[in-house]
Every structure is written in structure tokens, then in C-alpha cells.
Coordinates of C-alpha atoms in Angstrom, one line a residue:
X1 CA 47.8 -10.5 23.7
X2 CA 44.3 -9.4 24.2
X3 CA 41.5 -11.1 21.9
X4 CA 39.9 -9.8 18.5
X5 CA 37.5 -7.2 18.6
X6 CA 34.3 -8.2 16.0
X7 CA 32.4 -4.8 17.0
X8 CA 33.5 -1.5 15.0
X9 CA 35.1 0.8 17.5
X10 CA 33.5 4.6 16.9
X11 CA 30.0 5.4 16.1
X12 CA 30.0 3.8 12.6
X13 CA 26.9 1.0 12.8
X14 CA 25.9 -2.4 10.9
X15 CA 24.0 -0.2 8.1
X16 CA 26.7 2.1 7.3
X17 CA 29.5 -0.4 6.1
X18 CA 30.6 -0.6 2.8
X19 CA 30.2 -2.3 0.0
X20 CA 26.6 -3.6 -2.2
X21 CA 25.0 -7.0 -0.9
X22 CA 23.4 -7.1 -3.9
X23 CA 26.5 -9.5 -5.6
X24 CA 26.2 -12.0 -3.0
X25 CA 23.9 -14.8 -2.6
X26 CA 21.0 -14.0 -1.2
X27 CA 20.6 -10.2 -2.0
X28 CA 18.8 -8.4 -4.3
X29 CA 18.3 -9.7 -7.5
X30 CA 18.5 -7.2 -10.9
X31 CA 17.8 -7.5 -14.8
X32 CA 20.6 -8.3 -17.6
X33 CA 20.1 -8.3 -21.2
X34 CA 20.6 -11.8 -23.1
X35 CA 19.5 -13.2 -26.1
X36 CA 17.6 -9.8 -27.1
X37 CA 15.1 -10.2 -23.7
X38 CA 15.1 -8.8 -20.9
X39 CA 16.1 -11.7 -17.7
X40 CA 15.7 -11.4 -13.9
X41 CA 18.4 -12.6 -12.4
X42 CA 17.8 -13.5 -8.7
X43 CA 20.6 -15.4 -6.3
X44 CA 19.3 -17.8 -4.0
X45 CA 21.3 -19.1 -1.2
X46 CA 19.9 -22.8 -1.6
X47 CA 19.1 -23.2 1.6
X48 CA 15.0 -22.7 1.5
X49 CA 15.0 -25.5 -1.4
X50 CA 16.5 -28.2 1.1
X51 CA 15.7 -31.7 -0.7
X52 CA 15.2 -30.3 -3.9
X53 CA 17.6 -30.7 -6.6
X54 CA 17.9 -28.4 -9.7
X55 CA 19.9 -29.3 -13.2
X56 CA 22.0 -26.0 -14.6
X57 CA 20.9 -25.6 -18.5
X58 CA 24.7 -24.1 -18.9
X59 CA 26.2 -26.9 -17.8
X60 CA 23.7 -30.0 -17.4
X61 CA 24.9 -30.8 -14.1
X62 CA 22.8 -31.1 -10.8
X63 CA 23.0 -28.3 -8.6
X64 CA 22.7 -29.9 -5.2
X65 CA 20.1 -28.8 -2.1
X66 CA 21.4 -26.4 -0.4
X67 CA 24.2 -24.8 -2.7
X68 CA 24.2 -21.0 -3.4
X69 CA 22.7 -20.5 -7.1
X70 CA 21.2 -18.0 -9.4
X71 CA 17.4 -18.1 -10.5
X72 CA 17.1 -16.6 -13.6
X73 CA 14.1 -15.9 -16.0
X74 CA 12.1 -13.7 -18.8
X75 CA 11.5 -10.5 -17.6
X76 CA 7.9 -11.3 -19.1
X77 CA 8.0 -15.3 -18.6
X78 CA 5.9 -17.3 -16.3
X79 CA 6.8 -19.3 -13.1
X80 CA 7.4 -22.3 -15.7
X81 CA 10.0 -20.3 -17.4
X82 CA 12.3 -19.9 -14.2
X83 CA 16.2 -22.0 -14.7
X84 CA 18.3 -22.2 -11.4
X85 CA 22.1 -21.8 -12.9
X86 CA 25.5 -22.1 -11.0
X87 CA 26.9 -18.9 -11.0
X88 CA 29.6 -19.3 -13.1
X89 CA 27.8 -20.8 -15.9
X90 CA 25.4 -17.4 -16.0
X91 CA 28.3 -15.7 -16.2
X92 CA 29.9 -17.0 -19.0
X93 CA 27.2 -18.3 -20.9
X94 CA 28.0 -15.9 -23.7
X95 CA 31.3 -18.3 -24.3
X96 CA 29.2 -21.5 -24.3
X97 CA 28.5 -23.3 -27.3
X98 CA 25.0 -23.3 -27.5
X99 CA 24.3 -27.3 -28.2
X100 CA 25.1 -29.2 -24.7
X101 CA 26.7 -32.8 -25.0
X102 CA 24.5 -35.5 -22.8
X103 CA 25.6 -38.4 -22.3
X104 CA 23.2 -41.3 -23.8
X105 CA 22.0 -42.3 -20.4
X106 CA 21.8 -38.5 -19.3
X107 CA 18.5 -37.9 -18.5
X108 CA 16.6 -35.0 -20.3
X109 CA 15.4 -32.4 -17.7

């Protein structure tokens, strides 16, 4: 059995595959409407942040250095109004209550 080929056999080339970049990490970022405004929504692939530590506002929990995330904010915000979210939780924050349960010793980011 002779090995894999990873090249494309034919004349087709790197830029003319397939499919957006722009819904994985690290592509292009776009607008969505939420909450009658406007929001850029950015994904970051975590790894220029290394050391840094971000807490999700849909789900209150730490997203880690170096994990893939979304940057999100006003489209007429400042830099002060940027919030780093998993994924998942921009996704479905339209099915989140809108009051987040801390625990007492939770702190308040």
C-alpha cells in the first residue's frame, strides 16, 4: 500500500478549495443583531492572549489561555466594551435566562 497523498492531484491550488474560513476560529469576524444593537463578533483562536484569562458573561466561567473564543462587542462601543464568550454560549444566548447564578464566593468580574 503506497502512502496518503496531502497535495491535490490536478491543477486545483490552496486558494481555490471550498468552503468559508470565516466560521472558524481565527477568520474573519462579521456583525449580528442582539438586543436591538448592532455587535461585532470576532473569533480568536486564544493563542495570542497566552497567560491571560477571560470570564464568559453567558456562562460565568473562565475561559482559559489559549482556548479558541469569540470577542464580541457594540458595533459603536469602545475597547472597554469588548466580552470574550465561549462559542456556544454566543450562540445560544437568546435561550439564557438573563440573571446568572454566582456562587457567594464567586468573584464579580
Amino acid at each position: 500500500m503506497s502512502p496518503r497523498r496531502n497535495r491535490p492531484r490536478g491543477g486545483e491550488s490552496h486558494d481555490e478549495r471550498p468552503g468559508p474560513a470565516s466560521g472558524r476560529y481565527g477568520g474573519g469576524g462579521g456583525t449580528e443583531s442582539w438586543q436591538g444593537e448592532e455587535w461585532s463578533v470576532r473569533p480568536v483562536s486564544g493563542a495570542s492572549a497566552q497567560g491571560k484569562r477571560y470570564r464568559c458573561p453567558g456562562c460565568d466561567q473562565e475561559i482559559p489561555s489559549g482556548v479558541p473564543h469569540l470577542v464580541t462587542w457594540p458595533e459603536f462601543g469602545g475597547i472597554d466594551d469588548r466580552r470574550h464568550w465561549h462559542k456556544a454560549c454566543w450562540n445560544a444566548k437568546d435561550r439564557r435566562t438573563t440573571r446568572v447564578q454566582r456562587s457567594r464566593n464567586a468573584p464579580r468580574h
